[in-house]
PDB file of C-alpha atoms and ligand atoms in Angstrom:
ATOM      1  CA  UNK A   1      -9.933 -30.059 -17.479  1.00 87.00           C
ATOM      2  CA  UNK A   2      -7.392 -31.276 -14.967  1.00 95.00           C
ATOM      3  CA  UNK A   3      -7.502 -32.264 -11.360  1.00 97.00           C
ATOM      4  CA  UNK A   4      -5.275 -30.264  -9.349  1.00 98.00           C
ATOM      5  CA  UNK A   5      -3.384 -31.744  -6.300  1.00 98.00           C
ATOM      6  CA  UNK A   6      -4.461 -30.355  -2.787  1.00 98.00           C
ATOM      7  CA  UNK A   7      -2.069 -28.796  -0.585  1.00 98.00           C
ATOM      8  CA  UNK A   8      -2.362 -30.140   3.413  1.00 98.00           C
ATOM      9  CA  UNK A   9      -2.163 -27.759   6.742  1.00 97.00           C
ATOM     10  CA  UNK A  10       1.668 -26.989   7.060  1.00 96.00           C
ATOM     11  CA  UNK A  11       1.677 -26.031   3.367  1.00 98.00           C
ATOM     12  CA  UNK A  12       3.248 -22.485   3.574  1.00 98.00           C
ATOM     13  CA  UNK A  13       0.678 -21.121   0.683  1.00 98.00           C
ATOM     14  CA  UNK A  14      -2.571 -21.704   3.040  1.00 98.00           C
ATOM     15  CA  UNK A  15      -1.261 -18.648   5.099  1.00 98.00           C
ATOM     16  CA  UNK A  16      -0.593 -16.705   2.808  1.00 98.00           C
ATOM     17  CA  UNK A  17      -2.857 -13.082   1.666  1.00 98.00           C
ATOM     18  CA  UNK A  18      -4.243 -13.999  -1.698  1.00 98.00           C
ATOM     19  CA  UNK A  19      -3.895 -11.661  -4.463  1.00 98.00           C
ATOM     20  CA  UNK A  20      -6.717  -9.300  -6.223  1.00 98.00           C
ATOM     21  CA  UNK A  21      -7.601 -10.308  -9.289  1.00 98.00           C
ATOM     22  CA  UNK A  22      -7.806  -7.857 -11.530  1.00 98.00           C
ATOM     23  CA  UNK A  23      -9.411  -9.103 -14.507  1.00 98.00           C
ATOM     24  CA  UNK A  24     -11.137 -12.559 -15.524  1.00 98.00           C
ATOM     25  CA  UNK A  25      -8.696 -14.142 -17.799  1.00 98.00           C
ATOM     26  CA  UNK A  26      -9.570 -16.920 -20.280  1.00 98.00           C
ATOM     27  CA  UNK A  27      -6.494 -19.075 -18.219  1.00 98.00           C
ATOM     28  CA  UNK A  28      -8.622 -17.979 -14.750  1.00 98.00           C
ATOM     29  CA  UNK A  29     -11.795 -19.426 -16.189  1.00 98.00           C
ATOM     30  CA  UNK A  30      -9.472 -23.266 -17.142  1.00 98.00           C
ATOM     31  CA  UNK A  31      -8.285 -22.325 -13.068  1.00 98.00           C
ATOM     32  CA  UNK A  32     -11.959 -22.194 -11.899  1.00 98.00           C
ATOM     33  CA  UNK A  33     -12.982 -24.733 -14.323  1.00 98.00           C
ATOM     34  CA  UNK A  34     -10.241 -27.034 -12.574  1.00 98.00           C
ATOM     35  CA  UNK A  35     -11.080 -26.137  -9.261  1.00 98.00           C
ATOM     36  CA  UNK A  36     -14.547 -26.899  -9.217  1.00 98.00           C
ATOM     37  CA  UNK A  37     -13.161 -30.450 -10.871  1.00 98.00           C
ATOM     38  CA  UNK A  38     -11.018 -30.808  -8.048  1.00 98.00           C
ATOM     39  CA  UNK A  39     -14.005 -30.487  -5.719  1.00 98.00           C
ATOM     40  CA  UNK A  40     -16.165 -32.619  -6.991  1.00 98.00           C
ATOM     41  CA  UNK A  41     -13.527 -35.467  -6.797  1.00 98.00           C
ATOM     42  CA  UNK A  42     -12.581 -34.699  -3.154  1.00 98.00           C
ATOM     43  CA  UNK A  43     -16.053 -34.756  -2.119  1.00 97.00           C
ATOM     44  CA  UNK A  44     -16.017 -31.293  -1.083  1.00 98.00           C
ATOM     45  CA  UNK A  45     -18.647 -28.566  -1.006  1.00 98.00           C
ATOM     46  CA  UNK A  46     -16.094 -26.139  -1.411  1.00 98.00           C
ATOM     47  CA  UNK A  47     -12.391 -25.202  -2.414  1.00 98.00           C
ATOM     48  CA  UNK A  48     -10.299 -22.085  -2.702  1.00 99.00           C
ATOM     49  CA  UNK A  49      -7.259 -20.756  -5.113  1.00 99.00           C
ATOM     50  CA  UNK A  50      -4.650 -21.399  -1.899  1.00 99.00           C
ATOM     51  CA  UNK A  51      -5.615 -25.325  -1.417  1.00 98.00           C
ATOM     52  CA  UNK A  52      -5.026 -25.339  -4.960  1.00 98.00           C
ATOM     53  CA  UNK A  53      -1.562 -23.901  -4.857  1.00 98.00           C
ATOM     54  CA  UNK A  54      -2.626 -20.413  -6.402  1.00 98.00           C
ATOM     55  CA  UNK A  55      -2.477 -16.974  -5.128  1.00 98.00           C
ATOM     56  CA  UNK A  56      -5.581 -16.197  -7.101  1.00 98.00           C
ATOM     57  CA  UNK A  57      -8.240 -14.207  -4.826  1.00 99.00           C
ATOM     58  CA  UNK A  58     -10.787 -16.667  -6.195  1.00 99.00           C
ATOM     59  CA  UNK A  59     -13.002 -19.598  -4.777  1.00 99.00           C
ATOM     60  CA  UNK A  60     -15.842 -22.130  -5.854  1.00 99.00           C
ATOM     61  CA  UNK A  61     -19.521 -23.155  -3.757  1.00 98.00           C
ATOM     62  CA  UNK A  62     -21.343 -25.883  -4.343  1.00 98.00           C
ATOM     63  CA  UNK A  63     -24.025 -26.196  -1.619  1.00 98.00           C
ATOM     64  CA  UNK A  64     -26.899 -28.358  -2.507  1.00 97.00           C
ATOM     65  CA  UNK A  65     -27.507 -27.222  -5.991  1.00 97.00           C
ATOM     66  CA  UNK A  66     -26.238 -23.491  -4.842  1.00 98.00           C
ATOM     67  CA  UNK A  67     -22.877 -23.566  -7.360  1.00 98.00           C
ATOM     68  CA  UNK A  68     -21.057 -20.100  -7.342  1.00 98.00           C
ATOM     69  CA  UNK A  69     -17.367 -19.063  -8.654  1.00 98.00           C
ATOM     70  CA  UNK A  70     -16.130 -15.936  -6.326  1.00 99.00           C
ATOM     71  CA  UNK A  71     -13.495 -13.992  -8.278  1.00 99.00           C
ATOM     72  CA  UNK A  72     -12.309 -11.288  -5.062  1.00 99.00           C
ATOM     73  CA  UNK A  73     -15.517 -12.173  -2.632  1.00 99.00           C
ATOM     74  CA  UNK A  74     -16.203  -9.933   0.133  1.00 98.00           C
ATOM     75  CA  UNK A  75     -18.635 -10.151   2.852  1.00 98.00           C
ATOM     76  CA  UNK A  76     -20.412  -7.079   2.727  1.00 98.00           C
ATOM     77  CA  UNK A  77     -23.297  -8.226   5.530  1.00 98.00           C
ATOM     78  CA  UNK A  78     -23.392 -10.673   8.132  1.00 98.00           C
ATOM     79  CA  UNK A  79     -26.337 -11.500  11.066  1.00 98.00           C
ATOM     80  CA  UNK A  80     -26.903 -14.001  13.396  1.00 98.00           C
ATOM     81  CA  UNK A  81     -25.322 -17.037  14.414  1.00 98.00           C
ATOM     82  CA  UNK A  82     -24.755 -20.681  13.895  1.00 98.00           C
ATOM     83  CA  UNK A  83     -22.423 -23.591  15.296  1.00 98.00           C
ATOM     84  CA  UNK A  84     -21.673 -26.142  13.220  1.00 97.00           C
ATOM     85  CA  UNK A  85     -18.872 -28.966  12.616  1.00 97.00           C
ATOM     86  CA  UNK A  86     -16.589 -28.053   9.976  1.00 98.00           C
ATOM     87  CA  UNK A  87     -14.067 -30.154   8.008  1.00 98.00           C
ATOM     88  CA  UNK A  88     -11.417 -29.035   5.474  1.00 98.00           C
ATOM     89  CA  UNK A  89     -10.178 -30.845   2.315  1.00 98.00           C
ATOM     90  CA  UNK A  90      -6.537 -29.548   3.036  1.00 98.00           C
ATOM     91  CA  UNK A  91      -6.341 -31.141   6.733  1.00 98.00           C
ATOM     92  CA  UNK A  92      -8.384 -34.525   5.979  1.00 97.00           C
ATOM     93  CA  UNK A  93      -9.717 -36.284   8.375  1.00 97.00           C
ATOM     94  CA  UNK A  94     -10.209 -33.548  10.980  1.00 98.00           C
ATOM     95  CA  UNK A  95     -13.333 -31.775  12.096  1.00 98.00           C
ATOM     96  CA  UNK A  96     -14.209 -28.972  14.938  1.00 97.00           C
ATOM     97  CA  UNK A  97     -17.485 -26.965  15.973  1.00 97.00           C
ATOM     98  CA  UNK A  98     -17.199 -23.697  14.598  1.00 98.00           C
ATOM     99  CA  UNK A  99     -19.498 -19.975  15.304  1.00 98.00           C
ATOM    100  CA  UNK A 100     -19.964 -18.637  11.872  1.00 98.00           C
ATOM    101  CA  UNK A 101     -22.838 -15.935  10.865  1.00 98.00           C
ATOM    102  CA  UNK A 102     -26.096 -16.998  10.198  1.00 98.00           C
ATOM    103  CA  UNK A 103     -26.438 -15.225   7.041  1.00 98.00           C
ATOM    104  CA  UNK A 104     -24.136 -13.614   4.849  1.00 98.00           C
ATOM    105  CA  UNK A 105     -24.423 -11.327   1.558  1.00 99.00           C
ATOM    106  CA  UNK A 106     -21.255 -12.123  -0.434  1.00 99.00           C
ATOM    107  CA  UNK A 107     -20.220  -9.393  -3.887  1.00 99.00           C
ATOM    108  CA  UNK A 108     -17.717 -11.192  -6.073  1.00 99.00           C
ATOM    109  CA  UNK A 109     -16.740 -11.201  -9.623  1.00 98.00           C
ATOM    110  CA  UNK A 110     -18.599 -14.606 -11.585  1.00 98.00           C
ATOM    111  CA  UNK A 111     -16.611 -16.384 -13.692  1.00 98.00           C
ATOM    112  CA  UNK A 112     -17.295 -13.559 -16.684  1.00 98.00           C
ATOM    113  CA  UNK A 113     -15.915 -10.655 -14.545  1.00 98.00           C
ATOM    114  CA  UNK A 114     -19.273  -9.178 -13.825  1.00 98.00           C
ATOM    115  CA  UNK A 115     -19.993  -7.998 -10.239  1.00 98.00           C
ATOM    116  CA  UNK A 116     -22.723 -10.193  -8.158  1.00 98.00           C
ATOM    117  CA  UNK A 117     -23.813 -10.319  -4.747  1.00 98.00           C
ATOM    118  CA  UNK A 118     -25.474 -13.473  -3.576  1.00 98.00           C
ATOM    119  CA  UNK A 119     -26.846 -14.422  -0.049  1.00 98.00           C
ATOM    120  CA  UNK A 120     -26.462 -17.607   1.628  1.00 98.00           C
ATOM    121  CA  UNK A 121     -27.760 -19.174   5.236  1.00 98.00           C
ATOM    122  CA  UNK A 122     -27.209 -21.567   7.038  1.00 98.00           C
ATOM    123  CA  UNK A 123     -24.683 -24.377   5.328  1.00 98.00           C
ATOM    124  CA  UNK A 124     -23.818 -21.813   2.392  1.00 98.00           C
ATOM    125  CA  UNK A 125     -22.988 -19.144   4.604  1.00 98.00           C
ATOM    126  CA  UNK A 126     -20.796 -21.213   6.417  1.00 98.00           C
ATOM    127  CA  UNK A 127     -19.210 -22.684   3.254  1.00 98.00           C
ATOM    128  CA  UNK A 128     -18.908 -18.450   1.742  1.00 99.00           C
ATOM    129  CA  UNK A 129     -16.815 -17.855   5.151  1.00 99.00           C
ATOM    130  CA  UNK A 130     -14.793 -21.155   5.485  1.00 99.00           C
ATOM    131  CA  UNK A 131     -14.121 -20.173   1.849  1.00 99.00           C
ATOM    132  CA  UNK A 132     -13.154 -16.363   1.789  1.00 99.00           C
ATOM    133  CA  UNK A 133     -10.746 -17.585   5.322  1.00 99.00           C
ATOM    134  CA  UNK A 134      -8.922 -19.656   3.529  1.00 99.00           C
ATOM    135  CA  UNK A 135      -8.740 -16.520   0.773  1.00 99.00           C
ATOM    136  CA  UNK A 136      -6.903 -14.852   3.787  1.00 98.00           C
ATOM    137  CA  UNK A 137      -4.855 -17.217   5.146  1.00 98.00           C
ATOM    138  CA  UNK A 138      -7.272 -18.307   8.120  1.00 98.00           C
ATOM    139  CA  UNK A 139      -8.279 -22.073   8.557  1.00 98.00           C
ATOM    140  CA  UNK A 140     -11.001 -23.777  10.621  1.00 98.00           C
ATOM    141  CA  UNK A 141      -9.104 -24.974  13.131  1.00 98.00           C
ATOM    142  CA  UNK A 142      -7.711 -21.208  14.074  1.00 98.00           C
ATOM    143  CA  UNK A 143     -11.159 -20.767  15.606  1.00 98.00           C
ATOM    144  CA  UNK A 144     -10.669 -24.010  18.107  1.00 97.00           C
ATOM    145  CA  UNK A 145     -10.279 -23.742  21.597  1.00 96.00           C
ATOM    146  CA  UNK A 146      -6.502 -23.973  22.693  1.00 97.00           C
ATOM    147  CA  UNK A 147      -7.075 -27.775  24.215  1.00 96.00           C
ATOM    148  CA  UNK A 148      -9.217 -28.587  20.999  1.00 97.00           C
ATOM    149  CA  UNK A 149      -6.740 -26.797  18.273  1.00 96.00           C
ATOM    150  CA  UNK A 150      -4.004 -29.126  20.398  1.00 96.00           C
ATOM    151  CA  UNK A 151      -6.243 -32.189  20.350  1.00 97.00           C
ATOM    152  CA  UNK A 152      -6.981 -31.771  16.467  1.00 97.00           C
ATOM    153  CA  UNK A 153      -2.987 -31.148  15.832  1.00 95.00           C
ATOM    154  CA  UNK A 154      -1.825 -34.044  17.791  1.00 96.00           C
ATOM    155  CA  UNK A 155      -4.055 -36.039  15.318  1.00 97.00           C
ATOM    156  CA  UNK A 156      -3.063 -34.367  12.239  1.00 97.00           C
ATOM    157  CA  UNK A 157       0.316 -35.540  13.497  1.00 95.00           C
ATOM    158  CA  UNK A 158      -0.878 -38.968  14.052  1.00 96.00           C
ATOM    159  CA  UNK A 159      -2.355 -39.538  10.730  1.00 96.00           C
ATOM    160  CA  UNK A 160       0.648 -38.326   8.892  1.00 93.00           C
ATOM    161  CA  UNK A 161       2.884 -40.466  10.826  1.00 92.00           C
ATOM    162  CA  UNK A 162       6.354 -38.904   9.348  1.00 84.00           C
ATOM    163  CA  UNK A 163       4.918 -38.083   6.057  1.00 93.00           C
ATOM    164  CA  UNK A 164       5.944 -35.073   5.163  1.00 90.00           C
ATOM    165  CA  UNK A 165       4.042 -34.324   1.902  1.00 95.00           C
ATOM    166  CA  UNK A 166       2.504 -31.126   1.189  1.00 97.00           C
ATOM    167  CA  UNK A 167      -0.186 -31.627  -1.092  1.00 98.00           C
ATOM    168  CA  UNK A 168      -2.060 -35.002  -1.361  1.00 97.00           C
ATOM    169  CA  UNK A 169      -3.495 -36.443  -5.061  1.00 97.00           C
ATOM    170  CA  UNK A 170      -6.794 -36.434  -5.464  1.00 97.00           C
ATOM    171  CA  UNK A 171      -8.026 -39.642  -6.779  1.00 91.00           C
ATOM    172  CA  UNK A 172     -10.774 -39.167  -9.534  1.00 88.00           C
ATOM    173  CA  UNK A 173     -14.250 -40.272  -8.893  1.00 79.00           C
ATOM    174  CA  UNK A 174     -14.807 -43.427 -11.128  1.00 72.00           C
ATOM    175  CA  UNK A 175     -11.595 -44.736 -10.051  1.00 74.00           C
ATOM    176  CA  UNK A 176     -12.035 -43.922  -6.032  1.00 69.00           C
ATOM    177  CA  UNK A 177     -15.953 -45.723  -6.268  1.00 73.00           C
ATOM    178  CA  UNK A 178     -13.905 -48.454  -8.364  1.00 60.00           C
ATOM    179  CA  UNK A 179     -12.001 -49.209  -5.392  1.00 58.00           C
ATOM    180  CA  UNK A 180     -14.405 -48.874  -2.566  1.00 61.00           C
ATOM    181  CA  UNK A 181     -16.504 -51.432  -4.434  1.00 54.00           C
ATOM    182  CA  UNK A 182     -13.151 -54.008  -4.388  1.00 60.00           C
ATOM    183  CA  UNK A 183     -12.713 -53.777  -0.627  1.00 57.00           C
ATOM    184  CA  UNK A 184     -16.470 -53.988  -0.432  1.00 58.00           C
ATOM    185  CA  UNK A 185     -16.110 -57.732  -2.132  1.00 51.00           C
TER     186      UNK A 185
HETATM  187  O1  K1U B   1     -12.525 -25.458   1.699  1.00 52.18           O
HETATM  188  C1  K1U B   1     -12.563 -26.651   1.988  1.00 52.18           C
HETATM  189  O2  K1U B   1     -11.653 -27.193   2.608  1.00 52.18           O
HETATM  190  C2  K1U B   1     -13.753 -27.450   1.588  1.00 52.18           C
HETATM  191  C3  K1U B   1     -14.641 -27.778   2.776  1.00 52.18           C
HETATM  192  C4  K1U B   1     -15.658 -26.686   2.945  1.00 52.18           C
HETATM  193  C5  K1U B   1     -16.545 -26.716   4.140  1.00 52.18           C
HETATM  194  C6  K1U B   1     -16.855 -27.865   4.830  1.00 52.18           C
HETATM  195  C7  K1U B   1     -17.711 -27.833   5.923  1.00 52.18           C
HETATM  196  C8  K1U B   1     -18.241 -26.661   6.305  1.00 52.18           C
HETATM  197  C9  K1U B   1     -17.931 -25.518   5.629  1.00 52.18           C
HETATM  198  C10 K1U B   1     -17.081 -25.551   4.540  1.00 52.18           C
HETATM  199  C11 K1U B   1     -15.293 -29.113   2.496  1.00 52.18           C
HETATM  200  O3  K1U B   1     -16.064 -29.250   1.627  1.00 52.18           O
HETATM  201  S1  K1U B   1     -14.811 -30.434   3.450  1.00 52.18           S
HETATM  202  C12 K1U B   1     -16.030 -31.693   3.076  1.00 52.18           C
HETATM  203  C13 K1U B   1     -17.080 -31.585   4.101  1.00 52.18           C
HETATM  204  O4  K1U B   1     -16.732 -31.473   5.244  1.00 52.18           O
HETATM  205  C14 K1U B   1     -18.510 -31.574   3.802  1.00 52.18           C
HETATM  206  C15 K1U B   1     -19.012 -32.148   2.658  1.00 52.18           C
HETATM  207  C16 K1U B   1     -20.390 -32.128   2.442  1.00 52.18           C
HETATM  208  C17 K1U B   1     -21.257 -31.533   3.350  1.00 52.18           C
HETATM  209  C18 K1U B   1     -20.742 -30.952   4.494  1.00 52.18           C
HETATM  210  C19 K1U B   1     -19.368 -30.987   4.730  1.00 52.18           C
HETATM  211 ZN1   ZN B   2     -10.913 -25.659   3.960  1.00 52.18          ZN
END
């Protein structure tokens, strides 16, 4: 398995339409194998084909135990809803209130090509439409107020300070707790 760099907001790919998939492909199931690698080393609770640099209609969940591979998700039922602070692992460092649905009932392909539908509340279904967004080219901050979408720009802008990378490394666990311990010391 491989950990895959993760492109950052200005990244042209994270606006992009993804692409159906039309069949699970032993190289898709290395992709989703990677991606939920990728995750797990950036600390995230989710991650989808674009921040990976893929067209790939496809996306992994890992909520509290909850772990789910979405090959071409769709929300097929939504109620309620929730606000709730939001972060991104392709625009680090940034965070917004967002109104999402309650619930959700998501059908996708699993990692096998057969057709599930799964429901999540709460923090899932907030991570299932954060997720299937970026599957469409929509981020968090798109949902900000125009003073807050400026505020969280301006310190996008900030923290990148002239860098002009589009995709950050993503350090592997052993080796980021490795270092954390150093500065501890
Ligand atoms: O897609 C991504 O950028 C991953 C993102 C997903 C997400 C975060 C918060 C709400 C909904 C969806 C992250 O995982 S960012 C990391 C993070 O903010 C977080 C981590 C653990 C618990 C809660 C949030
Ligand atoms: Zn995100």
């Amino acid at each position: 398995m491989s950990l895959l760099d993760i492109h950052l907001l200005g990244s042209p790919i994270l606006r992009q339409e993804t692409i159906v998939v039309p069949e699970v492909t032993d190289q898709l199931r290395r992709l989703i194998d990677d991606m939920f690698e990728t995750m797990y080393a950036a600390r995230g609770i989710g991650l989808a084909a674009p921040q990976v640099g893929r067209r790939e209609r496809i996306a992994v969940v890992d909520v509290e135990g909850s772990v789910h591979a979405l090959v071409n998700p769709e929300i097929v039922a939504s109620e309620g809803t929730q606000r709730g602070e939001e972060g991104c692992l392709s625009i680090p460092e940034i965070y917004g209130d967002v109104d999402r649905a309650m619930r959700v009932v998501v059908r996708a392909l699993d990692r096998n090509g057969a057709r599930f539908e799964v429901e999540g509340t709460e923090l899932l279904a907030r991570c299932f439409q954060h997720e299937i967004d970026h599957l469409h080219g929509r981020l968090f901050i798109d949902y900000l107020s125009v003073l807050k979408k400026r505020a969280a720009q301006a310190k996008w802008e900030k923290l990148r300070e002239g860098d002009r990378s589009l995709t950050r490394r993503v350090v592997p666990r052993a080796v980021a707790e490795h270092h954390s311990r150093d500065e501890e010391l």
